[in-house]
Amino acid sequence: MALETMTATHQLKTAVTSVAFAGRSLFLTSFSTSSTHSEDFEGADVYIDLLMVSLSNALLGIDANDPPKTLAMMQLIGSLFSNMVKLEDNSDGFTLLPMTSFSEWLDEFLCRIFSLLLHLEPSSVLNEGLHSSATSGTFLVEDGPYYFCMLEILLGKLSDSLYNQALKKISKFVHTNILPGAIAEVGLLCCACVHANPEEAVVHLIEPILSSVISSLRGTPVTGFGGRGNSKASVANKLKPTLSPALEIAVDYQMKILSVSISYGGPALLTYQDQFKEVLAAAFDSPSWKVNGAGSHVLRSLLGSLVLYYPIDQYKCICRHPSAAALEKWISTKDLMDNEPLMSPKWHIPSVEEVAFANELLNLHFQSALDDLLRICITKVHPDPGDEKEHLRVTLLRVDSSLQGILSCLPDFKPSFKNGRVEDPDHHSFFIAGSSGSTVGTTEQREKAAEILHTTCRYLLEKKSEESILFILIIRILDALGNYGSLEYDEWSNHRHAWKLESAAIIEPPVNFIVSSHSKGKRRPRWALIDKAYMHSTWRASQSSYHLFRTNGNILPSDHVSLLMDDLLTLSLHSYETVRVVAGKSLLKMMKRWPSMISKCILTLTDNLRDPNSPEYAVLGSCSLLATQSILKHLTMDLKAFSSFLIGILASSHHDTLKVQKAINELFVKFNIYFAGVSRGIFRASDNNSDGPDFADLMTQIGSMSFDTTGLHWRYNLMANRVLLLLALASRSYPTSFPLILSETAGHFLRNLRSQLPQTRILAISALNTLLKESPYKMSAEKPSALLQESQGDIKSSLEGALAQIFQEEGFFSETLNSLSHVHIITDSETSSSRGNHVNSFQSVADKSITRFYFEFSAWWPRTPSWISLLGSDTFYSNFARIFKRLTQECGTPVLLALKNTLEEFAHAKERSKQCVAAEALAGVLHSDVNGLLEEWDTWMMAQLQNIILSPSVESIPEWAACIRYAVTGKGKYGTRIPMLRQRIMDSLVAPLPQRVTTTVVAKRYAFLSAALIEFSPPRMPISEVLLHFRLLEELLTNMNHPSAQVREAIGLNLSVLSSNIRLYESTVANHSLEEETNNLYSRLKAQSWAQLLVERASELALRIQTASHSDSLETSTAMGLENGFLDSSSQDDIKQMETIFHFIISSLKSGRSSVLLDVLVGLLYPVISLQETSNKELSTLAKAAFELLKWRIFWEPHLQRVVSVVLSSANDSNWRTRSATLTYLRTFMYRHTFILSYVERREIWKTVEKLLIDNQVEVREHAAGVLAGLMKGGDEELAGNFRDRVYKEAQIIHKKRKQRNTSSSQSVASTHGSVLALAASVLSVPYDMPSWLPAHVTLLAQFVGEASPIRSTVTKAVAEFRRTHADMWSVQKDLFTEEQLEVLADTSSSSSYFA
């Protein structure tokens, strides 16, 4: 339908593309079926008709105003014609269309194409400058290759008569229209004609264009710059000669059309040699820059057409399909056999005459232009600077178009060799055979061009440094001369992308069951494989000599290459950014080919960074080049270049402009990204070369710069420190000096902890966490304490001496902790934790580009997720704590002794930031597990921790809780090894508090306990920790009625952590063979009934609170004087305990550990449901919070049956609020459990909800109706169908009784309302569909509108909702209703009137 109507654009493109992709299958099905004369298959004609309709309607889809549709149509035409053998006058076998019909189709196709070209509009403004090309910028060229591909396939498969018919029409159109907005499109149309039949097309298309251009330019003013005369005539004339705008546009259009058309002309163009030479000379002599540019396009295309290799007769079919004679046989390159005829393509091989003509053109426009360039630069032939500029521009354009046309056919430079001998590079092992065309010119011509261009470049830099267009031309020429094969590579890249798009719809899969023809690979048309071979040939030509000089260190670039590279390097530092960018790209390509030249360029570029007199543009150009991946990779292999690069960056602070500083920052960031270490060759060169730079000297020089905090900007100080760290890490490959370098670097960063620069301090932290790795004082299971003490005298850290000398300085740790405290920026809001993002807290957006390279080499901490909101947001930085831990492991107990007094001072400081850094330092040393730590714990650490617990300060509780959590966290890769001090820390936390302490201290102790307990690994807890859990559990169960709400929340939190840890431990020991002691403990665990005790207590508390709340609601407020719902002290205790239980539920569900506590949560379900609404607002708020989490929890067997039982009993509760809350829970419960509930359980739930439809409370009845509507949407069709049928019959009976009797019926209001609500639930269960039963149900529901409230309001709301949800499709769905039913609905929907 989409192909026939052409109106649904969004469907049409997809439909057309689908037919294009399926064209081959449809053709094969049609022809294979018709050939077998199978009478039982009638689909062949259908497929042929579909293809013919598609082909005919494709013409209607060619529309300049709808690019996607037009391109899809062209893809379809190209795909269909790729299947056909040939369209000729007397076709043998089965034909698709009669000859006359196809002739008409061809005429109509060309008319559509001509109309499309006449109405095309370029999508962008045409570039009139240097890069103006034959492309006009319309969607036919820019959005895909389908246009040209379609034309080539169609014209290539036409018979001679049809081709001549098409050629005449195309020739007439081209010669009678000038379309500057469709230059490329018209040119490609002519190019397809020439490619299909060059001899005929040249006569009808090319020759008339040549004659027209010659006649148009005859008699016009000339400049004499075209190579056939001098320019004295133009010099004498003071007025600049010009062409009329109309003539300029016409000639430019015709010449650009000509340039595209002759791309595949080949030997057919030789007949018109004189005309081409005259056209080129006239074009370059023209005073119009447009005409000069068009002439350059013609020269480039003409040279390429003469000397390059390209396929001809590419679209001619040479093999028919064996099962369908009218179809071409597609080919798989994997199936070619020796006995099959060779189907190799036919190539254009330049003849002697073509090569001679090409050499003649080179003499006229390459050699002559080079001579003109040299003459202009040496002698002042033009007194007028404007004339000189124009002459230079035209001359450079002639040279550029000549080189662009012959590509790599001009022989490359001869390389030089280190040993002085001349070798043949073609015999190198990396030689790749490939050529783009026949050789023209000589190597001497390329060398001469390099020398003259070098002279020209120097002249332009000196005399015409502001003429950017001349420099762009120079760069293009230098690129073509120096980067041999790069032009072919660019062409291959562009062609490869286009080929991927155009070949997508022309693939026949290897397995073909339609004609029982299988192959080893994908089949494609022959022209597509030829195109792919042409791509490969182009690629081989681009790579033929590329790797010769990259893999053989004995081969050096010639002196002429050095000249070209020097010129490009100079131009890459030009004052104009456009010139710098273009020159930089060409220079990089040359450096990739000649890696030996990179070091020389690096030295020049880094000198610009160090030189304070370097202009801004030179520094910007240097940074742009140095930031490339090629240079950054080469740096690590050349010590001299590497040293120059680093020193150049670090010594560039004198450049104060914002652009330069931004460029240097970006360069340094890229260096950090790509730096992957230093090659060992640098270290070997450093050892063997006494005269050159030394790696150790480089480290010393950078180290001195990293200490300079006054003379350098903070960014450069940070850069120096970062480089120092990278070099220290890279020096691991330098074993002779690595220990000394590592020791000096670690000491340097340890001192930087006291730096006044925040960014330097942060980098020092990352560096120390990376460098401190040896840990000789660390105790482990493999190294007992006694053995460690014996070996300490023999095994010491290589860093210990340097580090100990620093941290034992007087006041070192005091200054260090004070400096680190400045990093902790404490805000008033503290909305989120800043852990890990401390860098962002003190730097601006502009500084992030230079500081974002901070890195972490250790696992993220904490290992376990934290859901404890009680702890608040902390500013505890684990990498700060890790410094002190590794410093302690590196140097042993002297660190603890040096830290003692400072820690005591900072732990009791009033500033929270100082307490933060004290918490980090204490956490690190507590987790260090070094020899002597136990003695220090007994000496002062335990007392310090007890003082922290008893301190009345509350601001730093989150940091101290994080400290304890870090100290007890598991060690090792998986965090399973228990730290040395965990048991002692837990004993200190479990120890009873003094009698008279504030509730703040009690809450702090419980917060510390919860932080420690979540870091335990229950499956690996020793017996002592399990006993500790039960000891704490008894304490918590006893204190559930604590008077402080904060403490009760902490108790509930700890209960959830303790109970989940115990359950996880139980599940572990129950599945493993146990030792006797563990077995006894497991028996004790089984005997303990803490879970049952908690559930029973909650049930009793819920009943008492409900009773107290109900009785409290019966008393007046004046009769009682007690506050908070007028409850006595016993009821107050009940509420406090229930609040603790609710905190337990909330914490368990948030923790992710609720799966091991499902039995407890099921037992607590009824209290949560029943206490949603009480006289105590705080309790109800907690109950609602627990309810919101609990209703989404999935329960599995055997807990699911208990949940159903609790829900069914709650639905029959005497309190209507409990029944309503149960219905709310059922909404989510059934959504989560429908597919795991048994049929019996689902039926019981349905019955229970149905009973609530006749509840005494209106709110419960309406709520039950909503739940039933949701249940009917759940997919249980059997229960839903039975319910609908039953309620419809009951409603009919009630309605009949209402009609037969008076309004005062024996039927109760609740019963009638329940039936109406059930009917409304059925209607609302299908909000958008219209099943067959719905009209009767909604009509019957509408007939109850005359009842009293609340029945009337229920009917009105339900019918209104029905109309709203069915409004979109009502025009279709109303046909399912009878006239009487529609009248009833209309009466219900109409508003009531006083006069009704």
Short mmCIF file of N, CA and C in Angstrom, two decimals, residues 1200-1287:
data_model
loop_
_atom_site.label_atom_id
_atom_site.label_comp_id
_atom_site.label_asym_id
_atom_site.label_seq_id
_atom_site.Cartn_x
_atom_site.Cartn_y
_atom_site.Cartn_z
N LEU A 1200 5.64 -17.36 51.41
CA LEU A 1200 4.54 -16.80 50.64
C LEU A 1200 3.19 -17.22 51.21
N GLN A 1201 3.07 -18.47 51.63
CA GLN A 1201 1.81 -18.93 52.19
C GLN A 1201 1.46 -18.18 53.47
N ARG A 1202 2.46 -17.88 54.27
CA ARG A 1202 2.22 -17.12 55.50
C ARG A 1202 1.80 -15.69 55.20
N VAL A 1203 2.38 -15.11 54.16
CA VAL A 1203 1.98 -13.75 53.78
C VAL A 1203 0.52 -13.74 53.34
N VAL A 1204 0.12 -14.73 52.54
CA VAL A 1204 -1.28 -14.80 52.09
C VAL A 1204 -2.21 -14.94 53.28
N SER A 1205 -1.80 -15.77 54.24
CA SER A 1205 -2.63 -15.96 55.43
C SER A 1205 -2.78 -14.66 56.21
N VAL A 1206 -1.68 -13.92 56.37
CA VAL A 1206 -1.73 -12.65 57.10
C VAL A 1206 -2.61 -11.65 56.36
N VAL A 1207 -2.48 -11.60 55.04
CA VAL A 1207 -3.27 -10.65 54.25
C VAL A 1207 -4.76 -10.98 54.34
N LEU A 1208 -5.11 -12.28 54.26
CA LEU A 1208 -6.52 -12.66 54.32
C LEU A 1208 -7.12 -12.34 55.69
N SER A 1209 -6.35 -12.57 56.74
CA SER A 1209 -6.86 -12.26 58.08
C SER A 1209 -6.95 -10.76 58.29
N SER A 1210 -5.99 -9.98 57.75
CA SER A 1210 -6.04 -8.53 57.90
C SER A 1210 -7.22 -7.94 57.14
N ALA A 1211 -7.61 -8.60 56.03
CA ALA A 1211 -8.75 -8.09 55.27
C ALA A 1211 -10.05 -8.25 56.03
N ASN A 1212 -10.09 -9.10 57.03
CA ASN A 1212 -11.28 -9.30 57.85
C ASN A 1212 -11.16 -8.64 59.21
N ASP A 1213 -10.20 -7.75 59.36
CA ASP A 1213 -9.98 -7.09 60.65
C ASP A 1213 -11.18 -6.20 60.98
N SER A 1214 -11.40 -6.02 62.28
CA SER A 1214 -12.54 -5.21 62.71
C SER A 1214 -12.34 -3.73 62.42
N ASN A 1215 -11.09 -3.30 62.32
CA ASN A 1215 -10.79 -1.89 62.04
C ASN A 1215 -10.83 -1.66 60.53
N TRP A 1216 -11.70 -0.76 60.10
CA TRP A 1216 -11.84 -0.55 58.66
C TRP A 1216 -10.57 0.05 58.04
N ARG A 1217 -9.79 0.81 58.82
CA ARG A 1217 -8.55 1.35 58.30
C ARG A 1217 -7.54 0.24 58.00
N THR A 1218 -7.56 -0.79 58.83
CA THR A 1218 -6.69 -1.94 58.58
C THR A 1218 -7.12 -2.66 57.31
N ARG A 1219 -8.45 -2.81 57.12
CA ARG A 1219 -8.92 -3.45 55.89
C ARG A 1219 -8.52 -2.62 54.66
N SER A 1220 -8.63 -1.31 54.75
CA SER A 1220 -8.24 -0.45 53.63
C SER A 1220 -6.74 -0.54 53.35
N ALA A 1221 -5.92 -0.55 54.41
CA ALA A 1221 -4.47 -0.68 54.22
C ALA A 1221 -4.12 -2.03 53.61
N THR A 1222 -4.88 -3.07 53.97
CA THR A 1222 -4.64 -4.39 53.38
C THR A 1222 -4.90 -4.35 51.88
N LEU A 1223 -5.95 -3.67 51.46
CA LEU A 1223 -6.22 -3.56 50.04
C LEU A 1223 -5.10 -2.80 49.31
N THR A 1224 -4.56 -1.76 49.96
CA THR A 1224 -3.43 -1.04 49.37
C THR A 1224 -2.23 -1.97 49.19
N TYR A 1225 -1.98 -2.80 50.18
CA TYR A 1225 -0.87 -3.75 50.09
C TYR A 1225 -1.12 -4.76 48.98
N LEU A 1226 -2.40 -5.18 48.82
CA LEU A 1226 -2.72 -6.20 47.82
C LEU A 1226 -2.46 -5.70 46.40
N ARG A 1227 -2.63 -4.41 46.16
CA ARG A 1227 -2.38 -3.88 44.82
C ARG A 1227 -0.96 -4.25 44.35
N THR A 1228 0.03 -3.92 45.17
CA THR A 1228 1.42 -4.19 44.80
C THR A 1228 1.76 -5.66 44.96
N PHE A 1229 1.22 -6.29 45.99
CA PHE A 1229 1.53 -7.70 46.25
C PHE A 1229 1.11 -8.58 45.08
N MET A 1230 -0.08 -8.37 44.56
CA MET A 1230 -0.53 -9.19 43.45
C MET A 1230 0.26 -8.89 42.17
N TYR A 1231 0.66 -7.64 41.99
CA TYR A 1231 1.48 -7.29 40.83
C TYR A 1231 2.82 -8.01 40.86
N ARG A 1232 3.39 -8.19 42.06
CA ARG A 1232 4.70 -8.82 42.20
C ARG A 1232 4.64 -10.34 42.31
N HIS A 1233 3.47 -10.89 42.65
CA HIS A 1233 3.42 -12.32 42.97
C HIS A 1233 2.41 -13.11 42.15
N THR A 1234 1.78 -12.49 41.15
CA THR A 1234 0.72 -13.18 40.41
C THR A 1234 1.18 -14.50 39.83
N PHE A 1235 2.40 -14.54 39.31
CA PHE A 1235 2.85 -15.73 38.58
C PHE A 1235 3.51 -16.77 39.48
N ILE A 1236 3.64 -16.49 40.75
CA ILE A 1236 4.19 -17.52 41.66
C ILE A 1236 3.16 -17.98 42.69
N LEU A 1237 1.98 -17.34 42.70
CA LEU A 1237 0.91 -17.81 43.57
C LEU A 1237 0.19 -19.00 42.93
N SER A 1238 -0.26 -19.89 43.74
CA SER A 1238 -1.05 -21.01 43.23
C SER A 1238 -2.46 -20.53 42.89
N TYR A 1239 -3.16 -21.36 42.14
CA TYR A 1239 -4.53 -20.99 41.74
C TYR A 1239 -5.44 -20.88 42.96
N VAL A 1240 -5.25 -21.75 43.90
CA VAL A 1240 -6.09 -21.71 45.10
C VAL A 1240 -5.85 -20.42 45.86
N GLU A 1241 -4.60 -20.01 45.99
CA GLU A 1241 -4.30 -18.77 46.72
C GLU A 1241 -4.86 -17.55 45.98
N ARG A 1242 -4.74 -17.53 44.69
CA ARG A 1242 -5.29 -16.40 43.92
C ARG A 1242 -6.80 -16.34 44.07
N ARG A 1243 -7.46 -17.52 44.05
CA ARG A 1243 -8.91 -17.55 44.18
C ARG A 1243 -9.35 -17.06 45.55
N GLU A 1244 -8.61 -17.44 46.60
CA GLU A 1244 -8.96 -16.98 47.94
C GLU A 1244 -8.83 -15.45 48.05
N ILE A 1245 -7.79 -14.92 47.45
CA ILE A 1245 -7.61 -13.47 47.48
C ILE A 1245 -8.74 -12.78 46.73
N TRP A 1246 -9.14 -13.33 45.57
CA TRP A 1246 -10.26 -12.76 44.83
C TRP A 1246 -11.53 -12.75 45.68
N LYS A 1247 -11.81 -13.88 46.32
CA LYS A 1247 -13.03 -13.97 47.14
C LYS A 1247 -13.00 -12.95 48.28
N THR A 1248 -11.82 -12.81 48.89
CA THR A 1248 -11.72 -11.86 50.00
C THR A 1248 -11.97 -10.44 49.54
N VAL A 1249 -11.39 -10.07 48.40
CA VAL A 1249 -11.60 -8.71 47.90
C VAL A 1249 -13.05 -8.52 47.47
N GLU A 1250 -13.66 -9.57 46.91
CA GLU A 1250 -15.07 -9.46 46.53
C GLU A 1250 -15.95 -9.20 47.75
N LYS A 1251 -15.66 -9.85 48.85
CA LYS A 1251 -16.45 -9.64 50.07
C LYS A 1251 -16.37 -8.19 50.54
N LEU A 1252 -15.20 -7.58 50.31
CA LEU A 1252 -15.04 -6.19 50.74
C LEU A 1252 -15.83 -5.22 49.88
N LEU A 1253 -16.40 -5.70 48.76
CA LEU A 1253 -17.26 -4.84 47.95
C LEU A 1253 -18.56 -4.48 48.67
N ILE A 1254 -18.95 -5.27 49.65
CA ILE A 1254 -20.19 -4.99 50.41
C ILE A 1254 -19.85 -4.63 51.85
N ASP A 1255 -18.63 -4.08 52.05
CA ASP A 1255 -18.21 -3.68 53.38
C ASP A 1255 -19.10 -2.53 53.86
N ASN A 1256 -19.20 -2.41 55.16
CA ASN A 1256 -20.03 -1.35 55.74
C ASN A 1256 -19.45 0.03 55.48
N GLN A 1257 -18.12 0.11 55.26
CA GLN A 1257 -17.46 1.40 55.06
C GLN A 1257 -17.36 1.68 53.56
N VAL A 1258 -17.82 2.87 53.17
CA VAL A 1258 -17.82 3.21 51.75
C VAL A 1258 -16.40 3.24 51.19
N GLU A 1259 -15.44 3.79 51.97
CA GLU A 1259 -14.07 3.88 51.49
C GLU A 1259 -13.50 2.51 51.17
N VAL A 1260 -13.83 1.52 52.01
CA VAL A 1260 -13.33 0.17 51.78
C VAL A 1260 -13.94 -0.42 50.52
N ARG A 1261 -15.26 -0.18 50.32
CA ARG A 1261 -15.91 -0.71 49.12
C ARG A 1261 -15.28 -0.14 47.84
N GLU A 1262 -15.11 1.16 47.80
CA GLU A 1262 -14.53 1.78 46.61
C GLU A 1262 -13.09 1.34 46.40
N HIS A 1263 -12.34 1.19 47.50
CA HIS A 1263 -10.97 0.72 47.38
C HIS A 1263 -10.92 -0.70 46.83
N ALA A 1264 -11.84 -1.55 47.28
CA ALA A 1264 -11.88 -2.93 46.79
C ALA A 1264 -12.19 -2.98 45.31
N ALA A 1265 -13.05 -2.07 44.82
CA ALA A 1265 -13.36 -2.04 43.39
C ALA A 1265 -12.11 -1.70 42.57
N GLY A 1266 -11.32 -0.75 43.05
CA GLY A 1266 -10.08 -0.42 42.35
C GLY A 1266 -9.10 -1.57 42.31
N VAL A 1267 -9.01 -2.31 43.44
CA VAL A 1267 -8.12 -3.47 43.47
C VAL A 1267 -8.59 -4.54 42.50
N LEU A 1268 -9.90 -4.77 42.43
CA LEU A 1268 -10.43 -5.78 41.52
C LEU A 1268 -10.17 -5.40 40.06
N ALA A 1269 -10.28 -4.11 39.75
CA ALA A 1269 -9.98 -3.68 38.38
C ALA A 1269 -8.53 -3.99 38.03
N GLY A 1270 -7.63 -3.79 38.97
CA GLY A 1270 -6.24 -4.14 38.74
C GLY A 1270 -6.02 -5.62 38.62
N LEU A 1271 -6.74 -6.42 39.41
CA LEU A 1271 -6.60 -7.88 39.32
C LEU A 1271 -7.06 -8.40 37.96
N MET A 1272 -8.11 -7.79 37.43
CA MET A 1272 -8.59 -8.25 36.13
C MET A 1272 -7.63 -7.89 35.00
N LYS A 1273 -6.78 -6.88 35.21
CA LYS A 1273 -5.77 -6.56 34.22
C LYS A 1273 -4.56 -7.48 34.32
N GLY A 1274 -4.47 -8.28 35.38
CA GLY A 1274 -3.28 -9.07 35.64
C GLY A 1274 -3.10 -10.29 34.79
N GLY A 1275 -4.07 -10.66 33.99
CA GLY A 1275 -3.88 -11.78 33.08
C GLY A 1275 -4.53 -13.08 33.51
N ASP A 1276 -5.19 -13.11 34.66
CA ASP A 1276 -5.87 -14.34 35.11
C ASP A 1276 -7.26 -14.35 34.49
N GLU A 1277 -7.35 -14.79 33.24
CA GLU A 1277 -8.59 -14.68 32.48
C GLU A 1277 -9.71 -15.54 33.06
N GLU A 1278 -9.37 -16.69 33.62
CA GLU A 1278 -10.42 -17.57 34.13
C GLU A 1278 -11.15 -16.92 35.29
N LEU A 1279 -10.42 -16.44 36.28
CA LEU A 1279 -11.05 -15.80 37.42
C LEU A 1279 -11.74 -14.50 37.00
N ALA A 1280 -11.09 -13.75 36.11
CA ALA A 1280 -11.69 -12.49 35.68
C ALA A 1280 -12.98 -12.73 34.90
N GLY A 1281 -12.98 -13.75 34.02
CA GLY A 1281 -14.19 -14.04 33.26
C GLY A 1281 -15.33 -14.49 34.14
N ASN A 1282 -15.06 -15.37 35.07
CA ASN A 1282 -16.11 -15.82 35.99
C ASN A 1282 -16.67 -14.65 36.80
N PHE A 1283 -15.78 -13.76 37.23
CA PHE A 1283 -16.21 -12.61 38.02
C PHE A 1283 -17.10 -11.69 37.19
N ARG A 1284 -16.69 -11.42 35.94
CA ARG A 1284 -17.49 -10.52 35.10
C ARG A 1284 -18.88 -11.08 34.84
N ASP A 1285 -18.93 -12.39 34.50
CA ASP A 1285 -20.24 -12.99 34.23
C ASP A 1285 -21.13 -12.96 35.47
N ARG A 1286 -20.56 -13.25 36.61
CA ARG A 1286 -21.34 -13.32 37.85
C ARG A 1286 -21.88 -11.95 38.26
N VAL A 1287 -21.00 -10.93 38.19
CA VAL A 1287 -21.45 -9.60 38.63
C VAL A 1287 -22.44 -9.02 37.63
#
